[in-house]
Tab-separated table of C-alpha atoms in Angstrom:
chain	number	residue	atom	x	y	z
A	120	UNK	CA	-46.208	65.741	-21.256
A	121	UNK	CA	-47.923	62.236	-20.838
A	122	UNK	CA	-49.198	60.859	-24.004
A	123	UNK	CA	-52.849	60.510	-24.465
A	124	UNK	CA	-54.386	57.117	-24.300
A	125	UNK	CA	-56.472	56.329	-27.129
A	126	UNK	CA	-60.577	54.849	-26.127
A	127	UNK	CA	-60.540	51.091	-25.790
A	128	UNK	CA	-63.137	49.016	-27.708
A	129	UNK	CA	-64.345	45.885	-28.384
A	130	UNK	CA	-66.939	45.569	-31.089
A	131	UNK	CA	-68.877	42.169	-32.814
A	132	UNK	CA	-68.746	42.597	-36.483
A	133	UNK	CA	-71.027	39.045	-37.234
A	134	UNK	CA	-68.371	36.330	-36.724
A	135	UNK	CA	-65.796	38.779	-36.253
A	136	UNK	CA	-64.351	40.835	-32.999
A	137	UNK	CA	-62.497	43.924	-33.781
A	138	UNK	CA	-60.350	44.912	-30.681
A	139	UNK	CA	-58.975	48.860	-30.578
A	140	UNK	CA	-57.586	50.963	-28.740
A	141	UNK	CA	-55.593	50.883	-25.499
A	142	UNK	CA	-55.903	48.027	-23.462
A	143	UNK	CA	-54.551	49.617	-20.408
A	144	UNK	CA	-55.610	49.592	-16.468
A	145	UNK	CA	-57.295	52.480	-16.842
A	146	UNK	CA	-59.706	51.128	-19.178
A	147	UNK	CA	-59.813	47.813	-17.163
A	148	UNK	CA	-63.554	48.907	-15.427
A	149	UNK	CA	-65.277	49.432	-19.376
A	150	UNK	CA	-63.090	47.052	-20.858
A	151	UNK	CA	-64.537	43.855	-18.285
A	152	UNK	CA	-67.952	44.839	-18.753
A	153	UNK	CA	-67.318	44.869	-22.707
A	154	UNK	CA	-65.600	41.939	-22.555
A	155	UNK	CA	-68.730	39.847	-20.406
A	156	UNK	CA	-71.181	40.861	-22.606
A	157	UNK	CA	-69.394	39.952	-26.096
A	158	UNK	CA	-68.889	36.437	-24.610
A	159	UNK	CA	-72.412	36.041	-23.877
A	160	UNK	CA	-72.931	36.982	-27.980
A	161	UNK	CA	-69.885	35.162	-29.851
A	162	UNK	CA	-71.184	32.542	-32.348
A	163	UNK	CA	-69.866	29.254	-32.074
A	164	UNK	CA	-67.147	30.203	-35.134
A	165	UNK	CA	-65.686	33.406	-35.061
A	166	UNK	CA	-62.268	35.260	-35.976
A	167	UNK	CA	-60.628	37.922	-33.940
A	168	UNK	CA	-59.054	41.094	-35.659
A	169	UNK	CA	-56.338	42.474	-33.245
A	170	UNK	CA	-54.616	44.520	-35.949
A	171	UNK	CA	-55.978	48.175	-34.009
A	172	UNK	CA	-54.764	47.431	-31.043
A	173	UNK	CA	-53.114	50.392	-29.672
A	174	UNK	CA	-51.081	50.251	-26.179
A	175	UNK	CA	-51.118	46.495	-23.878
A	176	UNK	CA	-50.374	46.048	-19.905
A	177	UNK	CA	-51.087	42.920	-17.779
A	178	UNK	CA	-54.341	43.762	-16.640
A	179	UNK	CA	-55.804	44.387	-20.576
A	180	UNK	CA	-53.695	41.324	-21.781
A	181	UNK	CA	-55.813	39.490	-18.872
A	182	UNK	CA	-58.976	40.983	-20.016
A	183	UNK	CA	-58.105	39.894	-23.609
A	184	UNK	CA	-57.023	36.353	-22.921
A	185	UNK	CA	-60.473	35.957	-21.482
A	186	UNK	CA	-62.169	36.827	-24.423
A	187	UNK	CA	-59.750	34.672	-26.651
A	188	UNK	CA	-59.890	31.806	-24.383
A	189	UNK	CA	-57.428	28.822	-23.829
A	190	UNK	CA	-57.937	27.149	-27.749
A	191	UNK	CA	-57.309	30.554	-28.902
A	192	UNK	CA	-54.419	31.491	-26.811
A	193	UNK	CA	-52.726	28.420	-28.178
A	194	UNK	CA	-53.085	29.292	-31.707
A	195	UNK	CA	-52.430	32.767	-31.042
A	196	UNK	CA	-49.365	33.205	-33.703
A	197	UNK	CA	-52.240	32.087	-36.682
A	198	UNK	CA	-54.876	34.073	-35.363
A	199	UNK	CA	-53.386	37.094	-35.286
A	200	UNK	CA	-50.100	37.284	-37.065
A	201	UNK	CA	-50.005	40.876	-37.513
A	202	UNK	CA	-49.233	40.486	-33.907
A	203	UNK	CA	-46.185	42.023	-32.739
A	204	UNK	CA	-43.743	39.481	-30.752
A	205	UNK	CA	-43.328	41.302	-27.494
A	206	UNK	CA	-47.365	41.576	-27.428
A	207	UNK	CA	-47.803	37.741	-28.566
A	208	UNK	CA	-45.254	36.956	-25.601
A	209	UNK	CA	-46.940	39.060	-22.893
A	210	UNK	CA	-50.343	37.691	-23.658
A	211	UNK	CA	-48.974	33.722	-23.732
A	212	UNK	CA	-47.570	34.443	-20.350
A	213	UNK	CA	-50.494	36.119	-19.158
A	214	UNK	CA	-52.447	32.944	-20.344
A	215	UNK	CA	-50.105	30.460	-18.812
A	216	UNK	CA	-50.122	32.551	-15.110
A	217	UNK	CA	-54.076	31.996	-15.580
A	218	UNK	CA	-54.361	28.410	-16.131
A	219	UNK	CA	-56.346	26.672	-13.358
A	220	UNK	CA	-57.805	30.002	-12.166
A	221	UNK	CA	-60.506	30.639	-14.828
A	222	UNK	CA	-63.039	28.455	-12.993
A	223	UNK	CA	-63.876	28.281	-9.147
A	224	UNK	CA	-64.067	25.028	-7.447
A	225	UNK	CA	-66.932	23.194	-7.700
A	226	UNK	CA	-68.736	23.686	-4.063
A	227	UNK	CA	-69.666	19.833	-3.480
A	228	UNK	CA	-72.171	19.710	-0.384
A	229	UNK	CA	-70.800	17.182	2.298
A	230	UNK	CA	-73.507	15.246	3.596
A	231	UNK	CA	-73.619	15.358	6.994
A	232	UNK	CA	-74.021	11.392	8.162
A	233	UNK	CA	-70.952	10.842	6.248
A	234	UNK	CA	-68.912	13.895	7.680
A	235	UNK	CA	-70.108	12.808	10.993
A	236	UNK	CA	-68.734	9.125	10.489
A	237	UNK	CA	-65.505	11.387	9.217
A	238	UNK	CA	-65.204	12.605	12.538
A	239	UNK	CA	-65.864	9.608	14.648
A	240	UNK	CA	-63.359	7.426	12.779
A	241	UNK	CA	-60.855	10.665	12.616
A	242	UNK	CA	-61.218	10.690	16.829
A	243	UNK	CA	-60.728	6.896	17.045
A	244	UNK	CA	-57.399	7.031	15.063
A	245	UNK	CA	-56.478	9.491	17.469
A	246	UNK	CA	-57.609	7.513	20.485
A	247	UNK	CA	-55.862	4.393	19.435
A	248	UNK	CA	-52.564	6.309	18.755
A	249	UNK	CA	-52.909	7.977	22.017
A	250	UNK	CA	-53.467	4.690	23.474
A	251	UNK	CA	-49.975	3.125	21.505
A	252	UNK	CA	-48.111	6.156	22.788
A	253	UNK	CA	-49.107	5.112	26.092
A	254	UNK	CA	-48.528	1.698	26.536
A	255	UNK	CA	-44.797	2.402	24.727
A	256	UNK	CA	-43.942	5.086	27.145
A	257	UNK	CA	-45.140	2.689	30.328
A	258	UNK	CA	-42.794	0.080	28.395
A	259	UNK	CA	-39.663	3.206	28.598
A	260	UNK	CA	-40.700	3.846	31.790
A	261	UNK	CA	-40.483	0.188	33.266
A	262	UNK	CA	-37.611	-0.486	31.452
A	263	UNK	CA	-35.732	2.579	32.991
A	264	UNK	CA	-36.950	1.746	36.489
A	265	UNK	CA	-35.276	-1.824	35.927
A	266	UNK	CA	-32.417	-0.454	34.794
A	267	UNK	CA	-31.608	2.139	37.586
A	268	UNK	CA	-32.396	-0.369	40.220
A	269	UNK	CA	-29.195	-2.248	39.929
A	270	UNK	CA	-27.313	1.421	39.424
A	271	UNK	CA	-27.546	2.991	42.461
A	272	UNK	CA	-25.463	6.001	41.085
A	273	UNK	CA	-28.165	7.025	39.135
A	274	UNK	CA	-30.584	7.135	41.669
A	275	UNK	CA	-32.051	11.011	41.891
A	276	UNK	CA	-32.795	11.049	45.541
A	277	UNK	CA	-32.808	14.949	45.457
A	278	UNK	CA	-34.949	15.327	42.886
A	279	UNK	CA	-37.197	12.538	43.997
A	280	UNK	CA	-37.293	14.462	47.907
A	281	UNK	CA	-38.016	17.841	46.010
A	282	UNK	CA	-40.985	16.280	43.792
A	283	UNK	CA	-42.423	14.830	47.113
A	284	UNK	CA	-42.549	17.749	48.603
A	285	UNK	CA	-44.280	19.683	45.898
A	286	UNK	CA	-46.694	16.966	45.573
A	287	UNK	CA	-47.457	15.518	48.524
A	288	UNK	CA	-46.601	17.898	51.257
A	289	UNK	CA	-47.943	20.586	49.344
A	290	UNK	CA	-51.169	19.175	48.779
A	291	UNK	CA	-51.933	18.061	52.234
A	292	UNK	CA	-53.926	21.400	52.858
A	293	UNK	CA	-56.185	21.466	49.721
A	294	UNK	CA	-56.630	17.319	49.963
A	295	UNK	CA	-57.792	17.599	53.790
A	296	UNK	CA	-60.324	20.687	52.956
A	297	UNK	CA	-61.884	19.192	50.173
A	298	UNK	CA	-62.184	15.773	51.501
A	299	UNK	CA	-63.987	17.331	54.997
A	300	UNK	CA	-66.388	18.939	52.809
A	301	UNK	CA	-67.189	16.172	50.764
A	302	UNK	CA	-67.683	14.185	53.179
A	303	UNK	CA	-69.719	16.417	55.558
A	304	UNK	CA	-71.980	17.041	52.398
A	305	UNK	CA	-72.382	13.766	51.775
A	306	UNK	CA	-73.570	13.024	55.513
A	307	UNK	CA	-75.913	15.788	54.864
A	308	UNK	CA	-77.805	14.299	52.002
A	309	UNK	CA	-77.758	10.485	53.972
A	310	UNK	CA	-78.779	11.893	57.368
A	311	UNK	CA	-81.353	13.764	55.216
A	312	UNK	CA	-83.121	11.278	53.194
A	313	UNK	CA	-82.147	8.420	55.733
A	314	UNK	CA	-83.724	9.726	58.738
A	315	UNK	CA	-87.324	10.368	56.383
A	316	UNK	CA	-87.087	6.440	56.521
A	317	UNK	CA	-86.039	5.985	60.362
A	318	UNK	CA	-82.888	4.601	59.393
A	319	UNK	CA	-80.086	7.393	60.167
A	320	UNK	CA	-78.199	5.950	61.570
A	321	UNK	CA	-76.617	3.815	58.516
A	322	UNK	CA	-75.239	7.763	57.603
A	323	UNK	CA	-72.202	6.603	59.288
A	324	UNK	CA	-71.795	3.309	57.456
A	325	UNK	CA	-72.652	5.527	54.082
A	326	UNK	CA	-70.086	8.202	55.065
A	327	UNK	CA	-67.313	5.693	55.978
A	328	UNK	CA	-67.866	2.625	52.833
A	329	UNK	CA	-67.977	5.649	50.160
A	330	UNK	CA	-64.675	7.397	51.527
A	331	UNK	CA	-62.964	4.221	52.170
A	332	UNK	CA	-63.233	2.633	49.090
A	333	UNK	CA	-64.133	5.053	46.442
A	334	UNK	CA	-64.505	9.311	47.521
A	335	UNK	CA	-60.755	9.319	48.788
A	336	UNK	CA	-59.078	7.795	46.654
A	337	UNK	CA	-61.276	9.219	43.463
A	338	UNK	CA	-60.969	12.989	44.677
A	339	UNK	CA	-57.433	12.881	45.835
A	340	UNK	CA	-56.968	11.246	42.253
A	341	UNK	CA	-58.437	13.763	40.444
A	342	UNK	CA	-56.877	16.805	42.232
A	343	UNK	CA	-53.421	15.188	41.251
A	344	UNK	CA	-54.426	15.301	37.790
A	345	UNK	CA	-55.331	18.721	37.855
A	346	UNK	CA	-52.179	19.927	40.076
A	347	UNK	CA	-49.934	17.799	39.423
A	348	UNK	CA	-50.255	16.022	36.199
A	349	UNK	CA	-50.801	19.557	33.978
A	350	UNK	CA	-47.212	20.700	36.502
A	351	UNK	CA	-45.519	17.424	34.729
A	352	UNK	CA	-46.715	18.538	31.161
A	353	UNK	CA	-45.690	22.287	31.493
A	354	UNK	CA	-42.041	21.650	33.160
A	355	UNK	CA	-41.032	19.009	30.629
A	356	UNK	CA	-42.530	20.822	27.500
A	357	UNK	CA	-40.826	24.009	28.325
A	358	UNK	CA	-37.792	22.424	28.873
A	359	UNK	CA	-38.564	20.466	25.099
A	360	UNK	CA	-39.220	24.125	23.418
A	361	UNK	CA	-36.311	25.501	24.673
A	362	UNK	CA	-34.503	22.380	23.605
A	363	UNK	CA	-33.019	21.450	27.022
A	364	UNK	CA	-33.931	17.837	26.715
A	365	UNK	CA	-32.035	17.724	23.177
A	366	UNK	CA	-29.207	19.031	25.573
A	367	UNK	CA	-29.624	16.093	27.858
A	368	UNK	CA	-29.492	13.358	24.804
A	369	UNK	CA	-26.638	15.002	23.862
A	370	UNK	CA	-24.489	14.221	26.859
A	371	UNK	CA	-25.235	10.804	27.107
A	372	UNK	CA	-28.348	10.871	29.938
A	373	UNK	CA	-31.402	9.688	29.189
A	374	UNK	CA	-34.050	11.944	29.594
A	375	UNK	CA	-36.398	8.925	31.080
A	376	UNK	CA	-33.971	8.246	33.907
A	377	UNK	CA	-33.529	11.879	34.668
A	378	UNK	CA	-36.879	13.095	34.032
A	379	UNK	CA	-39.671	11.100	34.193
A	380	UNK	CA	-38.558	8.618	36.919
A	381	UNK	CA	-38.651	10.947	40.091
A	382	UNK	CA	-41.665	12.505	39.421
A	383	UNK	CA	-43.351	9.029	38.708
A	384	UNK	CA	-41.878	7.545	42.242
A	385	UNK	CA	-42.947	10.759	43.587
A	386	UNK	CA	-46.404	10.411	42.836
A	387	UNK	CA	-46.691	6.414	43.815
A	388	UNK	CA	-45.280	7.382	46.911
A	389	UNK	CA	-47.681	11.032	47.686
A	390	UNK	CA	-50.925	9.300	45.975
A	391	UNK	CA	-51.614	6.559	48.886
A	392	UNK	CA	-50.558	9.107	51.927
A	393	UNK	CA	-52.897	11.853	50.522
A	394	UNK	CA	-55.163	8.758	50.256
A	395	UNK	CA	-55.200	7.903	53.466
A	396	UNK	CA	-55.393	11.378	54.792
A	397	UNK	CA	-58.283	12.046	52.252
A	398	UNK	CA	-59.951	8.750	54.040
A	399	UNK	CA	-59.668	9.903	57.584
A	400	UNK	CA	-60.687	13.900	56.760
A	401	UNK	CA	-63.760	12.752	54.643
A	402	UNK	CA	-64.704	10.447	57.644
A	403	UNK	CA	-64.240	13.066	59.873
A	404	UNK	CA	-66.021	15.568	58.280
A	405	UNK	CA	-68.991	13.257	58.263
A	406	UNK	CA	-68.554	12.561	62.414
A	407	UNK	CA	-69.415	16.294	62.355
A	408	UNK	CA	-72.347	16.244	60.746
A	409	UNK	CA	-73.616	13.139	62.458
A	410	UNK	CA	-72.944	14.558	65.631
A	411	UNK	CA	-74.618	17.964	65.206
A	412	UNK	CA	-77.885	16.856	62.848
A	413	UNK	CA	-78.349	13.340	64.133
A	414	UNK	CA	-76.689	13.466	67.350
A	415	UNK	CA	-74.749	10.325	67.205
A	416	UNK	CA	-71.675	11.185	69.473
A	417	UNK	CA	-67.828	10.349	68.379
A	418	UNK	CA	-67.916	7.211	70.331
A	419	UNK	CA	-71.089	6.091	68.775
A	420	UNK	CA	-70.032	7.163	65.663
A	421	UNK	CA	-66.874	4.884	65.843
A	422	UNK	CA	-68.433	2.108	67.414
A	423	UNK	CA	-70.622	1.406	64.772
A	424	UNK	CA	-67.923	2.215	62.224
A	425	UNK	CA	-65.852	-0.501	63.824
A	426	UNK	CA	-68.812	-3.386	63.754
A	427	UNK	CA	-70.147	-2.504	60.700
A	428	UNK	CA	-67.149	-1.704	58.186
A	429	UNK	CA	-64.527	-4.360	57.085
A	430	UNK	CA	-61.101	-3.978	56.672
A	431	UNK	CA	-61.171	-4.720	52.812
A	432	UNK	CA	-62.786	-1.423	52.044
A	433	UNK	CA	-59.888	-0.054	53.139
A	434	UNK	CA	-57.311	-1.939	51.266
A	435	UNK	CA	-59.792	-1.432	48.327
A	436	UNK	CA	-58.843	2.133	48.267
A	437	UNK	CA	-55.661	2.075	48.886
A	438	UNK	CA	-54.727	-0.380	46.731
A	439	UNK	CA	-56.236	1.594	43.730
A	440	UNK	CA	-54.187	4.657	44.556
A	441	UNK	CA	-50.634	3.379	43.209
A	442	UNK	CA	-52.482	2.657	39.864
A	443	UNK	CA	-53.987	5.574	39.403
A	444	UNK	CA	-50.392	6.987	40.761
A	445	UNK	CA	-48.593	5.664	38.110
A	446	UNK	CA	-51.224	6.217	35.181
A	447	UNK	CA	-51.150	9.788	35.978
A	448	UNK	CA	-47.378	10.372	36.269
A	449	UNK	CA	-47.199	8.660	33.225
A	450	UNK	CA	-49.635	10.280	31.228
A	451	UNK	CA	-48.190	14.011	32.387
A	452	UNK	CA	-44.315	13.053	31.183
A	453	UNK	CA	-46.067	11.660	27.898
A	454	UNK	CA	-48.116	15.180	26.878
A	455	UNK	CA	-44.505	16.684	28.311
A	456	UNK	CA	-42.632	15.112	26.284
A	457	UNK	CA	-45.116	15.915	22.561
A	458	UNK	CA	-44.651	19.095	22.706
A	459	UNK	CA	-43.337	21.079	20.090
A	460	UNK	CA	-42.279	23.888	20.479
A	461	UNK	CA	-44.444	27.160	20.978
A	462	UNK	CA	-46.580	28.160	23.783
A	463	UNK	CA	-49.678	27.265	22.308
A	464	UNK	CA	-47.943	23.662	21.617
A	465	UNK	CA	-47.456	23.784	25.445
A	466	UNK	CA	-51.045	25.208	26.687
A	467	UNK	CA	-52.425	22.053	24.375
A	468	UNK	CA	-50.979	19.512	25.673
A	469	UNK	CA	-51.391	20.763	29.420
A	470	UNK	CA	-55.218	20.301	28.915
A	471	UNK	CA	-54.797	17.277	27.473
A	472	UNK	CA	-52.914	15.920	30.277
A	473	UNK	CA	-55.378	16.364	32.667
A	474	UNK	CA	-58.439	15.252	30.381
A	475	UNK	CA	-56.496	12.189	29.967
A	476	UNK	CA	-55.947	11.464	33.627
A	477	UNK	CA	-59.187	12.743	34.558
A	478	UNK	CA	-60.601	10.201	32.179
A	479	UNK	CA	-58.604	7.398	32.609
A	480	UNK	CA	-58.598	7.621	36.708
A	481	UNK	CA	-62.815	7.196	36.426
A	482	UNK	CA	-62.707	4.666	33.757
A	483	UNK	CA	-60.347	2.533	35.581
A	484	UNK	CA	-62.051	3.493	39.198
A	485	UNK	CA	-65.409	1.944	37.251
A	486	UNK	CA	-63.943	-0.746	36.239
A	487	UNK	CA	-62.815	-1.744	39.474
A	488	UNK	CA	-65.777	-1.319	41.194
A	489	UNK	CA	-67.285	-3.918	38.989
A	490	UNK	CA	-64.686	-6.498	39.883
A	491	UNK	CA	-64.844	-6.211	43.256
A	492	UNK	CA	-68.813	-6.036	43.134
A	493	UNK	CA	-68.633	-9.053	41.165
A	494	UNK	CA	-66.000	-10.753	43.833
A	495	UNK	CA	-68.216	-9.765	46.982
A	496	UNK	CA	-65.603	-7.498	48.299
């Protein structure tokens, strides 16, 4: 038969506590509420009479450290020496487990200018590390491309012909649709608010400056870094989780060389043609609007694109598109090559490839345009 537990108590004599009974789990519910309301009573000096206590688990030897508290505990073996050892023991180690847990954390409340200031100087450490990774890996990069020059063995021409084809070739669909529509749209809104001002026929001078020297080059741009940039991040940070570039370092290759250098050629070579085919679909699509709203014929329409436009708008454009070429291959391999290891690792780094190129293609497309503004080109 199970032998029956005796009533736990707790009872404030004037400056003395008498403890009796069992302090067992199954007293632990009356025991607690015992044990808060004697604390809110006990005089500043009082003595503690443990000499009826009957049985003692963990969860009354936590109860009764509370009410004994840490200068107590410490002074346990004077307080109560009737105290048998095994009991003295279990209630010190009780105490010890409890240290540091008595007392929540003070709640402090943040103020909010200074956790905002937190967070801007938290996002420019990350900016300017970003912006070291960056100009080290162009450094690798360069340095690589030097090197291989004067090694023609190590040239990948088969992996260079593949990425060009899965850039460029690829591409040429998507780049000549969006182009045509941009453009078209674009000589909808001049022929529309030109012509309220008798002047529309400078649509086709609007339709063929903007493609020529910014709409091509910015659009083709940013389609790379959504195709083809967030492609560069995903192949080479698979191939880092599943620990195939450690494989590559460990035969002797380097894994700039083999890697990063065809799909960066790749890209300075695809970026200019879908350029220039982004130019002449964009200007196209605007001849078809001119010539159905406005009815300026094809020959008109080139005519006055001839007198009116000069060549430099042209090599404007194109000459932006190897930069922004490069930046973006770049910037892809880099996220590529940070990742850790998992798939979320991966999906991370993917979307911060192509909010990196996305950001650095109009910063430096802005910039530009202020130079040459400021150079009369």
């Amino acid at each position: 038969m199970t032998e029956k537990q005796s009533v736990a108590a707790l009872s404030l004599e004037r400056d003395r506590v008498v403890v009796k009974g069992d302090w067992v789990l199954a007293h632990y519910s009356s025991l607690e509420q015992q044990v808060a309301q004697c604390r809110t009573k006990l005089p500043s000096v009082v003595s503690f009479d443990l000499s009826q206590l009957g049985k003692l688990d963990t969860a009354g030897a936590t109860l009764l450290t509370t009410l004994l508290g840490n200068e107590n505990m410490q002074n346990l073996r004077n307080i109560a020496p009737q105290l048998a050892d095994e009991r003295r023991v279990l209630l010190e180690t009780v105490a010890n487990s409890l240290q540091g847990w008595d007392a929540a954390p003070e709640q402090k409340t943040e103020n909010p200018f200074i956790r905002m200031l937190a967070r801007i100087g938290a996002a420019m450490e990350t900016f300017w590390q970003d912006a070291r990774d960056l100009v080290g890996f162009i450094g690798l990069t360069l340095e690589a491309l030097l090197v291989s020059l004067f090694r023609p063995s190590s040239w990948r021409i088969t992996s260079l012909i593949a990425n060009i084809q899965q850039i460029g070739l690829n591409a040429v669909p998507i780049i000549m649709l969006l182009t045509f529509l941009v453009g078209a749209v674009i000589a909808f809104l001049g022929a529309t608010v030109l012509t309220t001002f008798g002047a529309g026929i400078f649509t086709v001078n609007l339709v063929v400056i903007s493609f020529l020297r910014e709409f091509a080059v910015l659009l083709t741009a940013i389609l790379m870094a959504g195709r083809t940039a967030s492609a560069f991040t995903a192949q080479i940070g698979l191939m880092k989780a599943n620990e195939e570039i450690d494989a590559i370092q460990a035969l002797g290759l380097n894994p700039v060389e083999l890697l990063v250098l065809p799909r960066v050629l790749a890209l300075l070579i695809s970026l200019p043609m879908l350029t220039f085919i982004g130019m002449i679909s964009g200007i196209f699509g605007g001849l078809v609007v001119c010539a159905v709203t406005l009815d300026i014929p094809p020959i008109m329409f080139f005519s006055i694109m001839q007198s009116s436009t000069g060549i430099e708008h042209f090599f404007v454009g194109m000459g932006k598109a190897p930069v922004f070429a490069f930046l973006i291959a770049i910037i892809g391999c880099l996220e590529g090559f940070k990742v850790s290891g998992s798939a979320e690792s991966v999906g991370k780094h993917t979307t911060a490839s192509v909010v990196h190129s996305i950001f650095v293609v109009i910063l430096l497309d802005a910039v530009a345009a202020l130079f040459f503004m400021e150079i009369g080109w």
